[in-house]
mmCIF file of C-alpha atoms in Angstrom:
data_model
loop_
_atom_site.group_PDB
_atom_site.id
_atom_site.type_symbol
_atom_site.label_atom_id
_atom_site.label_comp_id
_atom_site.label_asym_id
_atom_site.label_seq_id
_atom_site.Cartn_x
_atom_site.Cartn_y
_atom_site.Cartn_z
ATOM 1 C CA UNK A 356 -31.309 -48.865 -22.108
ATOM 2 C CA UNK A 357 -33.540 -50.794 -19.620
ATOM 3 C CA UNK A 358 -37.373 -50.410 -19.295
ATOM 4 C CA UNK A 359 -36.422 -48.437 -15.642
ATOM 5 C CA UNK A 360 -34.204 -46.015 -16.692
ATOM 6 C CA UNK A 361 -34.349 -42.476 -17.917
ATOM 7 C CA UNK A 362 -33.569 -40.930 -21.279
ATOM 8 C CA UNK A 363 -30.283 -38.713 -20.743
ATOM 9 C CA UNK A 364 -30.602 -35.127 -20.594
ATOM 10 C CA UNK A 365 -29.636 -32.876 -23.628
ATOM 11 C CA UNK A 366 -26.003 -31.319 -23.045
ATOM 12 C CA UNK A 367 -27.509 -27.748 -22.479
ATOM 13 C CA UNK A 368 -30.453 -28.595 -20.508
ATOM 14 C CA UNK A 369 -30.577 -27.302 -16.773
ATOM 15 C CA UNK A 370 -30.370 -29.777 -13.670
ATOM 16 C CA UNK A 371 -34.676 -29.048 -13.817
ATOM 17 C CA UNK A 372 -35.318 -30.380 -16.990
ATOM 18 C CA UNK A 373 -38.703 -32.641 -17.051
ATOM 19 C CA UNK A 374 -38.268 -36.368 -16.834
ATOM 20 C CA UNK A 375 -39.088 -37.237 -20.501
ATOM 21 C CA UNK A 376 -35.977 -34.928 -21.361
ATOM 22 C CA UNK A 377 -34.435 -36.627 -25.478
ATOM 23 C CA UNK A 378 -30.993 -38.003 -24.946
ATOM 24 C CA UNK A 379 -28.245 -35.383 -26.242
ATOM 25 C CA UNK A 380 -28.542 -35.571 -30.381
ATOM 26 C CA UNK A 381 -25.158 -36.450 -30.914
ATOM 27 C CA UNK A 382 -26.059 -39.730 -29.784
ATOM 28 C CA UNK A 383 -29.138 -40.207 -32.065
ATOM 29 C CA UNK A 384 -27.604 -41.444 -35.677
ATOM 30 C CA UNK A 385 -30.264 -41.077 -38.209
ATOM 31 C CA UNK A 386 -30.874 -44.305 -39.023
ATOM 32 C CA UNK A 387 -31.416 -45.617 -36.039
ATOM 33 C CA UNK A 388 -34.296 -43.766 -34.906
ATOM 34 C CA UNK A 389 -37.883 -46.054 -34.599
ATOM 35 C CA UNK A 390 -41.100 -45.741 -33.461
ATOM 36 C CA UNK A 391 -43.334 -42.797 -34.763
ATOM 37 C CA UNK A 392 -42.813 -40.773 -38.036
ATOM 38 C CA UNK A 393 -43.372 -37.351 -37.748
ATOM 39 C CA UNK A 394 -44.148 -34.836 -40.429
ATOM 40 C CA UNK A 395 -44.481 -31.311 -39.652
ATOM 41 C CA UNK A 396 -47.205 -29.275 -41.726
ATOM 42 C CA UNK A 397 -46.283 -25.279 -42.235
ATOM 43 C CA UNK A 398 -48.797 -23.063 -42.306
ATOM 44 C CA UNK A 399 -48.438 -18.848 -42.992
ATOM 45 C CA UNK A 400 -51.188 -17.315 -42.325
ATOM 46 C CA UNK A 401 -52.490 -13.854 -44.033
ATOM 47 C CA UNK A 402 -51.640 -10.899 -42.097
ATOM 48 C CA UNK A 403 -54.792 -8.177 -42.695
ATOM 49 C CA UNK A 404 -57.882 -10.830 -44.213
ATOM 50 C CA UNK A 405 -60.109 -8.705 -46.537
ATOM 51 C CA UNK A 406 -62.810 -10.332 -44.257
ATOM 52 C CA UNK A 407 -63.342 -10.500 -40.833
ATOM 53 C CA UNK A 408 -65.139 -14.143 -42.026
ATOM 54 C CA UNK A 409 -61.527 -15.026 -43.492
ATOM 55 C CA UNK A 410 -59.874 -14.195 -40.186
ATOM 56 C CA UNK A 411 -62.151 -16.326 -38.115
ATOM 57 C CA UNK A 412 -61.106 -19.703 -40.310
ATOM 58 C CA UNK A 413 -57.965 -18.660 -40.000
ATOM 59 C CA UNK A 414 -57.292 -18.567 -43.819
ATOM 60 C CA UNK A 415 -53.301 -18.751 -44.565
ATOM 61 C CA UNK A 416 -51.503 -17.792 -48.028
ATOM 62 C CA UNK A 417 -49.265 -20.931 -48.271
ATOM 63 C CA UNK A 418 -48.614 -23.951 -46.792
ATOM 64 C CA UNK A 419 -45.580 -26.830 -46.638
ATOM 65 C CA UNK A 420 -45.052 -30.445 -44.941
ATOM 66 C CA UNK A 421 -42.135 -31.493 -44.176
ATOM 67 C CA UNK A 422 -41.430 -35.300 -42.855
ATOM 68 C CA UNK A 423 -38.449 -35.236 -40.084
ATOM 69 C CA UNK A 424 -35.805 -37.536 -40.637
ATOM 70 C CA UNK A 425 -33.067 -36.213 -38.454
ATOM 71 C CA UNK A 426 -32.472 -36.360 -34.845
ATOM 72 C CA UNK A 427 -32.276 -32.346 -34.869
ATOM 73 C CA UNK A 428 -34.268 -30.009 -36.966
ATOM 74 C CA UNK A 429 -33.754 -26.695 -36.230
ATOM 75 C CA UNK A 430 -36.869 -23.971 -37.102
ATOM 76 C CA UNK A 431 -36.026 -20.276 -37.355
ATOM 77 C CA UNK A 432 -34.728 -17.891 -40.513
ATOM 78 C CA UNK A 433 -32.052 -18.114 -42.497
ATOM 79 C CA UNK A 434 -28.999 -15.328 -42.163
ATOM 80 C CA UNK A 435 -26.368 -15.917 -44.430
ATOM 81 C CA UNK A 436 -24.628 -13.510 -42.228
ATOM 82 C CA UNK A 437 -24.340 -16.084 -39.429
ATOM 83 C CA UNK A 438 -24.338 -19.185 -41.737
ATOM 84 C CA UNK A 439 -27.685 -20.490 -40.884
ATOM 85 C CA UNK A 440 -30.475 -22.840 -42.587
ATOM 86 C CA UNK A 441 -32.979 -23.860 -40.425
ATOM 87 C CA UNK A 442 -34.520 -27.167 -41.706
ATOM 88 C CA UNK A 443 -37.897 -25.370 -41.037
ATOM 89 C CA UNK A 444 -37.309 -21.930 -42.488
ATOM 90 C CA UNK A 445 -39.770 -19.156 -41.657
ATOM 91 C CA UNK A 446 -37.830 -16.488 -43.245
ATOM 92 C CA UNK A 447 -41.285 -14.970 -44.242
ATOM 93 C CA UNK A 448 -41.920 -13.784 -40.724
ATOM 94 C CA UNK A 449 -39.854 -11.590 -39.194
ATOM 95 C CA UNK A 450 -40.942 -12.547 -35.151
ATOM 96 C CA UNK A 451 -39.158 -15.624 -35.612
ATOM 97 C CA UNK A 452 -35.763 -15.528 -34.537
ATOM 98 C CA UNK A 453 -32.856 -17.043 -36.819
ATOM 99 C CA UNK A 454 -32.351 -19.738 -34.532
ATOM 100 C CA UNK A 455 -36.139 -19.812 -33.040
ATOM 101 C CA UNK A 456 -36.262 -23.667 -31.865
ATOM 102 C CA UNK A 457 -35.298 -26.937 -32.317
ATOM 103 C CA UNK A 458 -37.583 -30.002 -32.744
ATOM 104 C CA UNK A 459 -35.812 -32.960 -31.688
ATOM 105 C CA UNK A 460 -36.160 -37.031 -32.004
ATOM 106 C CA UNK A 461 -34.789 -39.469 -28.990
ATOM 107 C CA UNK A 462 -34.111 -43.183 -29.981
ATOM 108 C CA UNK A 463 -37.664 -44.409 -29.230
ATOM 109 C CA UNK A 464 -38.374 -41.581 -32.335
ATOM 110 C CA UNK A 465 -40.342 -39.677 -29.471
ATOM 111 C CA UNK A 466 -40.478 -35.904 -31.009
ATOM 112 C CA UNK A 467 -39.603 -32.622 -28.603
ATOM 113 C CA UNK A 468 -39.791 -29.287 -29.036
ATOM 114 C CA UNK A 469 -37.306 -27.082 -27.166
ATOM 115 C CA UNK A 470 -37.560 -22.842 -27.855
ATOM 116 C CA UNK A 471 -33.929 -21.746 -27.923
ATOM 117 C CA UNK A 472 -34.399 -18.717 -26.418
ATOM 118 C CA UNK A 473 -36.332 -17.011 -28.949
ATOM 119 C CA UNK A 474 -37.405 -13.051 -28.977
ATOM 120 C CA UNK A 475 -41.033 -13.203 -29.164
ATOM 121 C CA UNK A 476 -41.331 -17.176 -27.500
ATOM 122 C CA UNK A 477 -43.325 -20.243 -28.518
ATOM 123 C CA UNK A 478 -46.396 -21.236 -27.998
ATOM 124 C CA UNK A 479 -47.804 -25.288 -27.915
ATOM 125 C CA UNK A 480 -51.300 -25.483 -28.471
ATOM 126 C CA UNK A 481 -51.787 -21.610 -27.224
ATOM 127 C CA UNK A 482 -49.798 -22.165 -24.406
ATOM 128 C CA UNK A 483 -46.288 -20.266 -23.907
ATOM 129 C CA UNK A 484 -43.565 -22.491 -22.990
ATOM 130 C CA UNK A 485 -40.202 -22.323 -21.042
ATOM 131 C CA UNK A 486 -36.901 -20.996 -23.053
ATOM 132 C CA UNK A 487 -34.627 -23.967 -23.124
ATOM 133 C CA UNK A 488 -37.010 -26.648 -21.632
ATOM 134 C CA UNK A 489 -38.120 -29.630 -23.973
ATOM 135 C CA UNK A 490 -42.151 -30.207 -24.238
ATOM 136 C CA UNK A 491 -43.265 -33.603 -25.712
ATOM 137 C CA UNK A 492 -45.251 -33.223 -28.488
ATOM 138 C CA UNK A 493 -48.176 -35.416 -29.839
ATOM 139 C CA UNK A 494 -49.997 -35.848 -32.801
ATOM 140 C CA UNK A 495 -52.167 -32.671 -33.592
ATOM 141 C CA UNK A 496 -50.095 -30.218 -31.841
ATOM 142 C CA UNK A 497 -49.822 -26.683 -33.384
ATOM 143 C CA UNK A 498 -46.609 -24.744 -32.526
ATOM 144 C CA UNK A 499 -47.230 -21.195 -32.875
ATOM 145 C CA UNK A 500 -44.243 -19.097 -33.260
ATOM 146 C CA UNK A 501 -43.486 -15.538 -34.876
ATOM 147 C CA UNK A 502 -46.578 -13.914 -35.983
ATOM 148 C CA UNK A 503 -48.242 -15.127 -38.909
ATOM 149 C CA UNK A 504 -46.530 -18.745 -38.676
ATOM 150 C CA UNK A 505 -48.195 -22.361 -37.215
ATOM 151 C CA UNK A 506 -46.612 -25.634 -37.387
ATOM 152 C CA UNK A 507 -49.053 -28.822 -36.614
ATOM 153 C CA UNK A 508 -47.804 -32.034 -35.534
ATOM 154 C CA UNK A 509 -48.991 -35.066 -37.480
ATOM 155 C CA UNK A 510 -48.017 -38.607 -35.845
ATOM 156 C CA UNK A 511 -47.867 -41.932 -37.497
ATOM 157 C CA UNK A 512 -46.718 -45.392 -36.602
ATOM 158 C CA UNK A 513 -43.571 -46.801 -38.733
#
């Protein structure tokens, strides 16, 4: 790909889709993705705080990190129903739909997040964002989805 050209569109994305759209994932084999490493850090946070002092820090009941390695990781609950197992499963909180979003890595190993749709949407750093329309994320992003569930965005050069 040449310095001047664009990134190809994902498959599903509409003809409006922002500029820094990732290339469709079926072109991303895992092993040749460069540039940053990403690792995702899970946090659930407690539903009714004893404390109104707890619920100002924001105190959560358990938390996870998980580094992505895969050109598509998929965050929502698992239904063994409809055979799936999100990568990021926040089966803990039922506001997140089964398939909630996907967080996904072009061949420069730039990270987007794209909500699929979801019920109750997502939110980037308190901000709701478009169904179906990939946002670039950076390093300290939080993703707020469902309602007791945060995912921050931690960036590092390979």
């Amino acid at each position: 790909m040449s310095a001047d050209s664009e990134p190809a569109a994902p498959a599903d994305s509409s003809l409006n889709a922002p500029a820094t759209a990732p290339p469709a994932v079926s072109e991303l084999p895992p092993g040749e993705l460069t540039g940053t490493k990403w690792r995702i850090e899970c946090r659930v946070f407690k539903e009714n705080s004893a404390s109104g002092e707890d619920a100002g820090r924001g105190t959560y009941e358990s938390e996870f990190e998980l580094v992505l390695k895969d050109p598509l990781t998929l965050v929502g609950r698992t239904s063994k129903k409809r055979n799936l197992r999100p990568e990021i499963a926040c089966d803990w909180d039922g506001a997140v739909s089964h398939r909630h979003a996907n967080i996904e890595l072009d061949t420069n190993g730039q990270a987007f997040l794209v909500d699929l749709g979801s019920t109750n949407g997502t939110m980037v750093n308190g901000k709701l964002i478009s169904a179906n329309t990939p946002i670039e994320l950076k390093d300290g992003d939080r993703i707020s989805l469902g309602s007791k569930t945060a995912l921050i965005v931690h960036a590092t050069e390979r």
